[in-house]
Every structure is written in structure tokens, then in C-alpha cells.
Amino acid sequence: MTAESPEGRAAEEVRSLEVRWIFAGRLETAVTGWFGRFPIEAESREDSYLLDPRLPGLSVKVRGGRLLEVKMYHGSPGILEVAGRARGRLESWQKWSFPASPPDQYSGIPPGWRPVRKRRRISRFALTGGQVVARASELDQEPQCDVELTEVSTIGQDWWTLGFEASGPADLLRSALEATARLVFNRPLPGGAEPDLDESKSYMQWLSQRPGPETEVFDVQRSASDSLLPASSEADEHRSED
């Protein structure tokens, strides 16, 4: 995979606040119905994540074979808690996106990369006048929060994930995410499921915990949180929240 750098074209940069839960098994119809009460955009694609070599504090993926995304982890500002409905670890990220050329030398995925097939359902919200409203397009000045319910398949296994990603003015990211989470969880997940810290992790944390043939050399006993954090006191603080 190679990134393109057209003359005069800068990489897109985004700061975000995120929380994600990942669950084993197939996504149940009852959960898609629960999520379907909001306007939804749907897409299917395959992303490839760089797992070897490990890059502490970074997440690198090729999105849909056409976009190279590099994300830098900036720590956790705390816990998202929707009383009686969900608890998850908030994560601050900085992301750069570059156009990428699809590989032409490989018949498959290059060594060190993990393909992840995704079927995504996305609802988009904005925080306007203190109220969360559905949005149909990008708003330059308003804090925004995208919510995705995604079916995931990798190394022959099925999973599903529920994630929130807030973007916009930095001082309003947490307010936008928390207000959106309260709206989404105003109805509990079907079956009494309550997303908790055990399921709360980024894609890179999750993939690092699930080695495949190309990652057997990894020390999989190492904390996935450590693999995303520089060796510092912040890593100790991150672990103490588990």
C-alpha cells in the first residue's frame, strides 16, 4: 500500500473523542431494530489494519483499499457512563487521512496487515443549542457525533461493535458524545445487554488481543492498552481504570 501526496494537497486532519464496544458473535435482528429508530446510512467495505510491526500510540489502516488513515492516541479523559445502560472508556484521537494506491504486487493482503470486513450502519447527530438532533450533512461550527452499529468479520469469526465518534470544537466533544449516548441509550439494548468496560476497546486493541497466522510472533500476553500507549505514567493510569 502506498500513500499519494499530490502537490499542494494536504492530508485531512481530524481530532475526535471516541468510545467503542466490541462483542463476539453475530449481530442480532433485535439490536438492528433497536438502532433502526434513527436515520441510517449503510455501507460495506474491507479495511486492513497494520499489526506488525507494532507502533505504540498509533493505529494505521487502509480504508476500503483507497485511503490510508493514521491515528494517534492522546489518552483517555475518563469514563462515559449512562446510568444503568452503558459504561465505556473515552479515548482522544488525532487522525490524518491520505489517498492511497491499491497494491498491485500482491495477490492478497501484505504480511503484517489484518483484513477486517465491515457492514456499517451509521446515524449522524449534532449538538445544537444544547439539544442533540439528527443531521443530514456536515456542519462546520457545530459539535457532531456519529454512531455506528457494525457487523465485523475477520479470521473466520463474526463480531459486532457499537461505537460513538465526536468531532468538532475540542471543548465541546465530550458534551456532544455524552448527549448523543444518552439519546441512543434512552432505550436499553435488547435482552438486557449493558455495554461495560470489559467490551470497551478500540479496533487496534481488539485485534492485538486476537492474533492470526501473521501475528503469532506478537507477545499477546501484553496488555492491549499498553500497545497503544507510550511507556509513561499515563499507561499506568490507563491500566488503573480497568
mmCIF file of N, CA, C and O in Angstrom, residues 6 40 48 55 88 97 99 120 141-142 146 170 179 221:
data_model
loop_
_atom_site.group_PDB
_atom_site.id
_atom_site.type_symbol
_atom_site.label_atom_id
_atom_site.label_comp_id
_atom_site.label_asym_id
_atom_site.label_seq_id
_atom_site.Cartn_x
_atom_site.Cartn_y
_atom_site.Cartn_z
ATOM 1 N N PRO A 6 -0.253 14.294 -3.567
ATOM 2 C CA PRO A 6 -0.369 15.215 -4.693
ATOM 3 C C PRO A 6 0.151 16.589 -4.307
ATOM 4 O O PRO A 6 -0.052 17.068 -3.203
ATOM 5 N N ILE A 40 -30.510 6.176 9.135
ATOM 6 C CA ILE A 40 -29.322 5.340 8.975
ATOM 7 C C ILE A 40 -28.753 5.459 7.561
ATOM 8 O O ILE A 40 -29.487 5.484 6.579
ATOM 9 N N SER A 48 -7.966 -2.771 6.195
ATOM 10 C CA SER A 48 -6.787 -3.559 6.562
ATOM 11 C C SER A 48 -5.985 -2.798 7.605
ATOM 12 O O SER A 48 -5.633 -1.633 7.391
ATOM 13 N N LEU A 55 3.178 -0.273 16.535
ATOM 14 C CA LEU A 55 3.538 1.144 16.597
ATOM 15 C C LEU A 55 2.844 1.743 17.814
ATOM 16 O O LEU A 55 1.700 2.186 17.724
ATOM 17 N N GLY A 88 -18.208 2.973 29.281
ATOM 18 C CA GLY A 88 -17.120 2.756 28.340
ATOM 19 C C GLY A 88 -16.006 3.759 28.538
ATOM 20 O O GLY A 88 -16.220 4.843 29.089
ATOM 21 N N SER A 97 -5.636 11.501 7.153
ATOM 22 C CA SER A 97 -6.074 10.641 6.062
ATOM 23 C C SER A 97 -5.362 11.053 4.774
ATOM 24 O O SER A 97 -5.267 12.243 4.465
ATOM 25 N N PRO A 99 -4.862 9.895 0.475
ATOM 26 C CA PRO A 99 -5.218 8.994 -0.629
ATOM 27 C C PRO A 99 -4.151 7.908 -0.759
ATOM 28 O O PRO A 99 -2.966 8.158 -0.563
ATOM 29 N N ARG A 120 -21.548 -1.582 7.911
ATOM 30 C CA ARG A 120 -21.757 -0.498 8.862
ATOM 31 C C ARG A 120 -23.126 0.148 8.679
ATOM 32 O O ARG A 120 -23.578 0.401 7.569
ATOM 33 N N GLN A 141 -19.420 24.477 12.303
ATOM 34 C CA GLN A 141 -19.183 25.024 13.629
ATOM 35 C C GLN A 141 -19.794 24.208 14.755
ATOM 36 O O GLN A 141 -19.472 24.434 15.918
ATOM 37 N N GLU A 142 -20.679 23.296 14.450
ATOM 38 C CA GLU A 142 -21.377 22.547 15.493
ATOM 39 C C GLU A 142 -20.628 21.268 15.850
ATOM 40 O O GLU A 142 -20.089 20.588 14.974
ATOM 41 N N ASP A 146 -21.053 10.839 15.354
ATOM 42 C CA ASP A 146 -21.521 9.731 14.541
ATOM 43 C C ASP A 146 -21.611 8.486 15.413
ATOM 44 O O ASP A 146 -20.720 8.215 16.232
ATOM 45 N N ALA A 170 -12.989 21.351 20.083
ATOM 46 C CA ALA A 170 -12.415 20.442 21.079
ATOM 47 C C ALA A 170 -13.105 20.536 22.433
ATOM 48 O O ALA A 170 -13.282 19.525 23.125
ATOM 49 N N ALA A 179 -24.216 13.600 25.286
ATOM 50 C CA ALA A 179 -25.617 13.870 24.970
ATOM 51 C C ALA A 179 -26.148 12.875 23.942
ATOM 52 O O ALA A 179 -27.294 12.404 24.041
ATOM 53 N N GLN A 221 0.373 -11.677 25.471
ATOM 54 C CA GLN A 221 0.057 -11.507 26.874
ATOM 55 C C GLN A 221 0.158 -10.055 27.313
ATOM 56 O O GLN A 221 -0.329 -9.671 28.367
#
